[in-house]
Coordinates of C-alpha atoms and ligand atoms in Angstrom, one line a residue:
M1 CA -27.1 -6.6 -3.2
S2 CA -26.3 -9.5 -0.9
P3 CA -23.0 -10.1 0.8
D4 CA -22.7 -13.4 -1.1
R5 CA -23.1 -11.6 -4.5
F6 CA -20.5 -9.1 -3.4
A7 CA -18.1 -11.8 -2.3
A8 CA -18.5 -13.7 -5.6
L9 CA -17.3 -10.8 -7.7
W10 CA -14.7 -9.8 -5.1
R11 CA -13.2 -13.2 -5.1
S12 CA -12.7 -13.1 -8.9
L13 CA -10.3 -10.1 -8.5
L14 CA -8.7 -11.0 -5.2
P15 CA -5.9 -13.3 -6.4
I16 CA -4.5 -10.9 -9.0
G17 CA -1.3 -9.3 -7.8
R18 CA -1.3 -10.8 -4.3
A19 CA 2.3 -11.0 -3.2
G20 CA 3.5 -14.0 -1.2
R21 CA 3.3 -14.7 2.4
D22 CA 2.1 -11.4 3.8
G23 CA -1.0 -11.4 1.6
G24 CA -0.2 -7.8 0.5
Y25 CA -0.7 -6.6 -3.0
V26 CA 1.8 -5.4 -5.6
R27 CA -0.2 -4.0 -8.4
H28 CA 2.0 -1.3 -10.0
S29 CA 0.7 0.6 -13.0
W30 CA 1.6 -0.9 -16.4
A31 CA 3.3 -4.0 -14.8
A32 CA 2.0 -7.5 -15.2
A33 CA -0.5 -7.6 -12.4
D34 CA -2.0 -4.2 -13.5
L35 CA -2.4 -5.5 -17.0
E36 CA -4.2 -8.5 -15.6
C37 CA -6.4 -6.2 -13.5
R38 CA -7.3 -4.3 -16.7
E39 CA -8.3 -7.4 -18.5
W40 CA -10.4 -8.5 -15.5
F41 CA -12.2 -5.1 -15.6
A42 CA -12.8 -5.1 -19.3
E43 CA -14.2 -8.6 -19.2
E44 CA -16.6 -7.7 -16.3
A45 CA -17.7 -4.6 -18.1
L46 CA -18.3 -6.3 -21.4
D47 CA -20.2 -9.0 -19.6
R48 CA -22.5 -6.2 -18.6
N49 CA -22.8 -4.8 -22.1
L50 CA -21.0 -1.7 -21.1
T51 CA -18.9 0.2 -23.7
V52 CA -15.3 0.1 -22.7
D53 CA -12.6 2.6 -23.8
T54 CA -9.2 3.8 -22.5
D55 CA -8.2 7.5 -22.6
G56 CA -4.8 8.6 -23.7
N57 CA -3.6 8.5 -20.1
G58 CA -4.4 4.8 -19.6
N59 CA -7.5 5.5 -17.5
L60 CA -10.1 2.8 -18.3
F61 CA -13.8 3.8 -18.7
A62 CA -16.9 1.6 -19.0
W63 CA -20.2 3.3 -20.0
W64 CA -23.9 2.5 -19.5
G65 CA -25.5 4.7 -22.1
D66 CA -23.9 7.0 -24.7
P67 CA -20.3 7.8 -23.7
T68 CA -20.3 10.9 -25.9
A69 CA -23.4 12.4 -24.3
A70 CA -22.7 15.1 -21.8
D71 CA -23.5 15.2 -18.1
A72 CA -22.6 11.6 -17.3
V73 CA -22.6 10.4 -13.6
V74 CA -19.3 8.7 -13.2
T75 CA -18.2 6.5 -10.4
G76 CA -15.0 4.5 -9.9
S77 CA -11.6 4.4 -8.3
H78 CA -8.2 2.7 -8.9
L79 CA -6.8 -0.9 -9.0
D80 CA -3.1 -0.1 -8.4
S81 CA -1.7 -0.5 -4.9
V82 CA 1.1 0.6 -2.7
P83 CA 3.8 -2.1 -2.3
H84 CA 2.3 -4.9 -0.2
G85 CA -0.9 -2.8 0.3
G86 CA -4.3 -4.0 1.3
A87 CA -6.9 -5.6 -1.0
Y88 CA -9.6 -2.9 -0.7
D89 CA -7.9 0.5 -1.2
G90 CA -9.1 1.2 -4.8
P91 CA -10.6 -2.1 -5.9
L92 CA -13.5 -1.8 -3.5
G93 CA -14.7 1.3 -5.5
V94 CA -14.3 -0.5 -8.8
V95 CA -16.1 -3.8 -7.8
S96 CA -18.8 -1.7 -6.1
G97 CA -19.3 0.3 -9.3
L98 CA -19.9 -2.9 -11.4
L99 CA -22.3 -4.3 -8.8
A100 CA -24.1 -1.0 -8.3
I101 CA -24.9 -1.1 -12.1
D102 CA -26.2 -4.7 -11.6
E103 CA -28.3 -3.5 -8.7
L104 CA -29.8 -0.6 -10.7
R105 CA -30.7 -2.9 -13.5
E106 CA -32.4 -5.3 -11.1
R107 CA -34.4 -2.4 -9.7
G108 CA -35.6 -1.8 -13.3
V109 CA -34.4 1.8 -13.4
T110 CA -33.5 3.5 -16.7
P111 CA -30.9 6.2 -16.2
R112 CA -31.7 9.5 -17.9
R113 CA -28.0 10.4 -17.9
P114 CA -25.1 8.1 -19.0
I115 CA -23.5 6.2 -16.1
G116 CA -19.7 5.7 -16.3
L117 CA -17.3 3.6 -14.3
V118 CA -13.6 4.6 -14.4
V119 CA -10.4 3.0 -13.3
F120 CA -7.8 5.6 -12.8
T121 CA -4.2 4.6 -13.4
E122 CA -1.3 5.1 -10.9
E123 CA -3.5 6.6 -8.1
E124 CA -0.9 5.5 -5.5
G125 CA 2.1 6.9 -7.3
A126 CA 3.8 3.8 -6.1
R127 CA 5.7 3.1 -9.3
F128 CA 6.3 6.6 -10.8
G129 CA 6.1 8.8 -7.7
V130 CA 3.2 11.1 -8.4
A131 CA -0.1 10.3 -6.7
C132 CA -3.3 10.4 -8.8
L133 CA -1.2 10.5 -12.0
G134 CA -4.0 9.3 -14.2
S135 CA -6.6 11.8 -13.0
R136 CA -4.1 14.6 -12.8
L137 CA -3.1 14.0 -16.5
L138 CA -6.8 13.8 -17.6
T139 CA -7.6 17.1 -15.9
G140 CA -4.5 18.9 -17.0
A141 CA -3.0 19.1 -13.5
M142 CA 0.1 17.2 -14.6
D143 CA 2.4 18.1 -17.5
P144 CA 2.5 15.2 -19.9
A145 CA 6.2 15.8 -20.8
R146 CA 7.2 15.6 -17.2
A147 CA 5.0 12.5 -16.7
R148 CA 6.6 10.7 -19.7
K149 CA 10.0 11.1 -18.0
L150 CA 9.0 9.9 -14.5
T151 CA 10.9 6.7 -13.7
D152 CA 10.4 3.8 -11.4
R153 CA 13.0 2.3 -9.0
D154 CA 14.6 0.4 -11.9
G155 CA 14.9 3.5 -14.0
V156 CA 12.1 2.5 -16.4
S157 CA 10.3 5.6 -17.5
L158 CA 6.5 5.9 -17.7
A159 CA 6.8 6.2 -21.5
E160 CA 8.8 3.0 -21.7
A161 CA 6.4 1.1 -19.4
M162 CA 3.4 2.2 -21.4
A163 CA 5.1 1.3 -24.7
R164 CA 5.9 -2.1 -23.4
A165 CA 2.2 -2.5 -22.7
D166 CA 1.3 -1.3 -26.2
A167 CA 0.0 2.0 -25.0
D168 CA 1.2 5.2 -26.7
P169 CA 2.8 7.6 -24.3
D170 CA 2.5 10.4 -26.8
R171 CA -1.3 10.3 -26.1
L172 CA -0.7 11.4 -22.5
G173 CA -2.2 14.8 -21.6
P174 CA -5.4 16.7 -20.7
D175 CA -8.7 15.4 -22.3
P176 CA -11.1 18.3 -22.0
A177 CA -13.7 16.6 -24.2
R178 CA -13.9 13.6 -22.0
L179 CA -13.7 15.6 -18.8
G180 CA -16.5 17.8 -20.2
R181 CA -18.8 14.8 -20.5
I182 CA -18.6 14.1 -16.7
G183 CA -21.4 15.9 -14.9
A184 CA -20.7 14.4 -11.5
F185 CA -18.1 12.0 -10.0
V186 CA -18.7 9.8 -6.9
E187 CA -15.9 7.5 -5.6
L188 CA -16.6 4.7 -3.1
H189 CA -13.6 3.8 -1.0
I190 CA -12.8 1.8 2.1
E191 CA -12.3 4.1 5.0
Q192 CA -8.7 4.4 5.9
G193 CA -9.2 4.9 9.6
R194 CA -11.7 4.0 12.4
A195 CA -14.2 6.8 12.3
L196 CA -17.1 4.7 11.0
V197 CA -16.2 1.9 13.5
D198 CA -16.4 4.5 16.3
L199 CA -19.7 5.9 14.9
D200 CA -21.0 2.3 14.5
A201 CA -22.0 3.1 10.9
P202 CA -21.3 0.9 7.8
V203 CA -21.2 3.8 5.3
G204 CA -20.2 7.4 5.5
V205 CA -19.9 10.4 3.2
A206 CA -16.7 12.5 2.8
S207 CA -16.6 16.1 3.7
A208 CA -13.0 17.0 2.8
I209 CA -9.5 15.7 2.1
W210 CA -6.6 17.1 4.1
P211 CA -3.9 18.9 2.2
H212 CA -0.9 16.7 1.8
G213 CA 2.1 16.0 -0.3
R214 CA 5.3 14.1 -0.7
W215 CA 8.8 15.6 -0.8
R216 CA 12.1 13.9 -1.8
M217 CA 14.9 14.5 0.8
D218 CA 18.5 14.1 -0.5
F219 CA 21.3 13.9 2.1
T220 CA 24.9 14.0 0.7
G221 CA 28.1 13.2 2.6
E222 CA 31.4 11.5 2.2
A223 CA 31.7 7.7 1.5
N224 CA 34.4 6.2 3.6
H225 CA 35.5 3.1 5.6
A226 CA 33.3 2.1 8.6
G227 CA 36.3 0.8 10.5
T228 CA 39.1 3.2 9.8
T229 CA 37.3 6.6 9.7
R230 CA 37.4 8.4 13.1
M231 CA 33.9 9.6 14.2
T232 CA 35.2 13.2 14.2
D233 CA 36.3 13.0 10.6
R234 CA 33.0 11.7 9.2
R235 CA 30.4 13.5 7.0
D236 CA 27.8 10.8 7.3
P237 CA 24.4 11.5 5.5
M238 CA 22.8 8.6 7.4
V239 CA 23.1 10.6 10.6
T240 CA 21.5 13.7 9.1
F241 CA 18.8 11.5 7.6
A242 CA 18.0 10.0 11.0
A243 CA 17.8 13.4 12.6
A244 CA 15.5 14.6 9.9
V245 CA 13.1 11.6 10.5
L246 CA 13.0 12.3 14.2
A247 CA 12.5 16.0 13.6
A248 CA 9.5 15.2 11.2
N249 CA 8.0 13.0 13.8
E250 CA 8.4 15.5 16.6
E251 CA 7.1 18.4 14.6
A252 CA 4.1 16.5 13.4
R253 CA 3.2 15.5 17.0
R254 CA 3.8 19.1 18.1
Q255 CA 1.5 20.5 15.3
D256 CA -1.1 17.8 15.5
A257 CA -0.3 16.8 11.9
H258 CA 1.0 13.6 10.2
A259 CA 4.5 13.0 8.9
T260 CA 5.9 9.7 7.6
V261 CA 9.2 8.6 6.1
G262 CA 8.5 5.1 4.9
R263 CA 11.0 4.9 2.1
V264 CA 14.8 5.3 2.1
E265 CA 17.6 4.5 -0.3
A266 CA 21.2 4.6 0.9
T267 CA 24.2 4.5 -1.4
P268 CA 26.2 2.3 -1.5
N269 CA 24.0 0.6 1.1
A270 CA 26.9 -1.4 2.5
T271 CA 27.3 -2.7 6.0
N272 CA 31.0 -1.6 6.3
A273 CA 30.9 1.7 4.4
I274 CA 29.8 5.1 5.4
A275 CA 27.1 6.2 2.9
S276 CA 27.8 8.7 0.3
T277 CA 24.2 9.7 -0.2
V278 CA 20.8 8.9 1.3
A279 CA 17.5 9.6 -0.5
A280 CA 14.3 9.4 1.5
W281 CA 10.7 10.6 1.0
L282 CA 8.6 12.6 3.4
D283 CA 4.9 12.2 3.3
A284 CA 3.3 15.2 5.2
R285 CA -0.3 15.9 5.8
A286 CA -2.3 18.3 8.0
A287 CA -5.9 19.5 8.6
D288 CA -5.2 22.8 6.9
E289 CA -2.6 24.2 4.5
A290 CA -1.0 26.7 7.0
T291 CA -0.2 23.8 9.3
L292 CA 1.1 21.7 6.5
E293 CA 3.4 24.5 5.3
S294 CA 4.6 25.1 8.9
L295 CA 5.3 21.4 9.3
V296 CA 7.4 21.1 6.1
D297 CA 9.2 24.4 6.9
A298 CA 10.1 23.1 10.3
V299 CA 11.4 19.8 8.9
R300 CA 13.5 21.7 6.3
R301 CA 14.9 24.1 8.9
R302 CA 15.9 21.3 11.3
A303 CA 17.4 19.1 8.6
D304 CA 19.4 22.1 7.3
E305 CA 20.7 22.8 10.9
R306 CA 21.7 19.2 11.4
A307 CA 23.4 19.0 8.0
A308 CA 25.5 22.1 8.9
H309 CA 26.4 20.3 12.2
D310 CA 27.3 17.1 10.3
G311 CA 29.1 18.7 7.4
T312 CA 26.6 17.1 5.0
G313 CA 24.3 18.5 2.3
F314 CA 20.5 18.5 2.4
A315 CA 17.9 19.2 -0.3
L316 CA 14.1 19.0 -0.1
T317 CA 12.2 18.7 -3.4
P318 CA 8.4 18.6 -3.7
E319 CA 7.3 15.7 -5.9
S320 CA 3.5 15.6 -5.5
E321 CA 1.3 18.1 -3.7
S322 CA -2.5 18.2 -3.1
P323 CA -4.4 21.2 -1.7
T324 CA -7.3 20.9 0.7
V325 CA -10.4 19.5 -1.0
E326 CA -13.8 20.5 0.3
F327 CA -16.3 18.3 -1.5
D328 CA -19.4 19.9 -3.1
T329 CA -21.6 20.6 -0.1
A330 CA -24.9 20.4 -1.9
L331 CA -24.0 17.1 -3.5
R332 CA -22.6 15.8 -0.2
D333 CA -25.8 16.8 1.8
R334 CA -28.1 15.4 -1.0
I335 CA -26.3 12.0 -0.8
A336 CA -26.1 11.9 3.0
A337 CA -29.9 12.6 3.1
R338 CA -30.6 9.9 0.5
L339 CA -28.5 7.5 2.7
G340 CA -30.6 8.2 5.8
Q341 CA -28.3 10.9 7.2
A342 CA -25.1 8.8 6.8
P343 CA -22.3 10.4 8.8
V344 CA -20.1 13.0 7.1
L345 CA -16.4 12.8 7.8
P346 CA -13.0 14.2 6.5
T347 CA -10.1 12.0 5.5
G348 CA -6.3 12.3 5.5
A349 CA -6.1 10.1 2.5
G350 CA -5.7 11.4 -1.0
H351 CA -8.0 10.2 -3.8
D352 CA -8.7 10.8 -7.5
A353 CA -12.0 12.3 -6.3
G354 CA -9.8 15.0 -4.8
V355 CA -8.5 15.8 -8.2
L356 CA -11.8 15.6 -10.0
A357 CA -13.4 17.9 -7.3
A358 CA -11.7 20.9 -8.9
H359 CA -13.6 20.3 -12.1
V360 CA -16.9 18.6 -11.5
P361 CA -19.3 18.2 -8.5
T362 CA -17.7 15.3 -6.7
A363 CA -18.5 13.2 -3.7
M364 CA -17.0 10.2 -1.9
L365 CA -18.6 7.3 0.0
F366 CA -16.7 5.4 2.7
V367 CA -17.2 1.8 3.8
R368 CA -16.4 0.8 7.4
N369 CA -13.0 -0.7 8.0
P370 CA -13.0 -2.6 11.3
T371 CA -9.2 -2.7 11.5
G372 CA -8.8 1.0 10.6
V373 CA -5.6 -0.2 8.9
S374 CA -4.8 0.7 5.3
H375 CA -1.8 0.5 3.0
A376 CA -1.1 -2.8 4.6
P377 CA -2.4 -6.4 4.3
A378 CA -4.6 -6.0 7.5
E379 CA -6.9 -3.6 5.6
Y380 CA -10.4 -5.1 5.7
A381 CA -14.1 -4.6 5.2
S382 CA -16.8 -7.2 5.8
D383 CA -18.9 -8.6 2.9
A384 CA -22.0 -7.4 4.7
D385 CA -20.6 -3.8 4.9
C386 CA -19.4 -3.9 1.3
A387 CA -22.9 -5.0 0.2
L388 CA -24.3 -2.1 2.1
G389 CA -21.7 0.1 0.3
V390 CA -22.9 -1.2 -3.1
N391 CA -26.5 -0.4 -2.2
A392 CA -25.5 3.1 -1.0
L393 CA -23.6 3.6 -4.3
A394 CA -26.6 2.3 -6.3
D395 CA -28.9 4.7 -4.3
T396 CA -26.5 7.6 -5.1
L397 CA -26.3 6.8 -8.8
E398 CA -30.1 6.4 -8.9
E399 CA -30.5 9.8 -7.1
L400 CA -28.2 11.5 -9.5
A401 CA -28.7 9.8 -12.9
C402 CA -32.2 8.3 -12.9
Ligands
LIG501 O1 -1.7 8.1 -0.1 C1 -2.9 8.3 -0.1 O2 -3.4 9.1 0.7 C2 -3.8 7.5 -1.0 O3 -4.1 6.3 -0.4 N1 -3.2 7.3 -2.3
LIG502 MN1 -4.1 4.4 -1.1
LIG503 MN1 -7.2 4.7 -2.8

């Protein structure tokens, strides 16, 4: 696979869902850009004579070989983005899967197992709040009744969003027959850090995914006038919120973990009024589950203490949690060996592969990201490294399916 061939297919997807001046992407599941991405995928798959179908959860599949045969080797990723996210997180795995199939066909190989390419829906959880929603539903890790009621920031439920896109929300739920046909899953993804840059390697293999999760924080106080309310009489939830953010940052640094609060919603969100409530979301991650639990407990304790001091209320509600994922070591080592002892590295980023890993032998390939930036427009991988990633994925699929 040449960099130019990669770039040609890459450019056909690139404009879809790009948002304005910052060049970031807004591809939220079941919204217009996502539907356009789905059409793009189906066209590219049909151009390759792949059989295309959609499961009851909105996950798109394309098959080379008999989709009903067992033991398929499946690759793929997602096409949805965080708000104003980068171009590569997700789409690189999908484009690479299409091109890896082209590469295998040009090598003249005939797979002895079906090869599948999947696009999971709502991996980022950017619209409905639960990460890896499509793969969690497929594997039974998410209750479909709860999923139907998830709402976006405009109050639109997943069920309504699907219905507007002519998808039946009553079909949401585990699909053991489809899952049972997957014999192995390999996701290629841009690296969301600088490890491969520092190792001077274009492609790596994942060892593990850090445990992580997202918690909703609700701060409640007393709305009042900004100008006439004495400081001593205030019950200001914004102050408790600010203390909680600082506590999360301090505790993460102290425990060598990661804590982020990137989203906040104040009510009434007025310049000259003390807020009545503040909702915010904590994203917490750590190298092991004990540290993650200790981090979240410390944030909860310190926010409770501050709320008592401020006369406000505080509640912490888990929304989406992911345990440690150790990828299948035999598969990992077999792939690393096939790729000339490519470096093996963990990641702090969650992936659908992390969900599938609990059900089928699963692996991940990473492609070098010179900026190390992700979930932002600066996210980048060179065409040359992406072409090497396609070749590595083709080698992996050939190793497993041919
Ligand atoms: O948030 C994550 O770790 C992933 O990029 N969805
Ligand atoms: Mn992401
Ligand atoms: Mn991703």
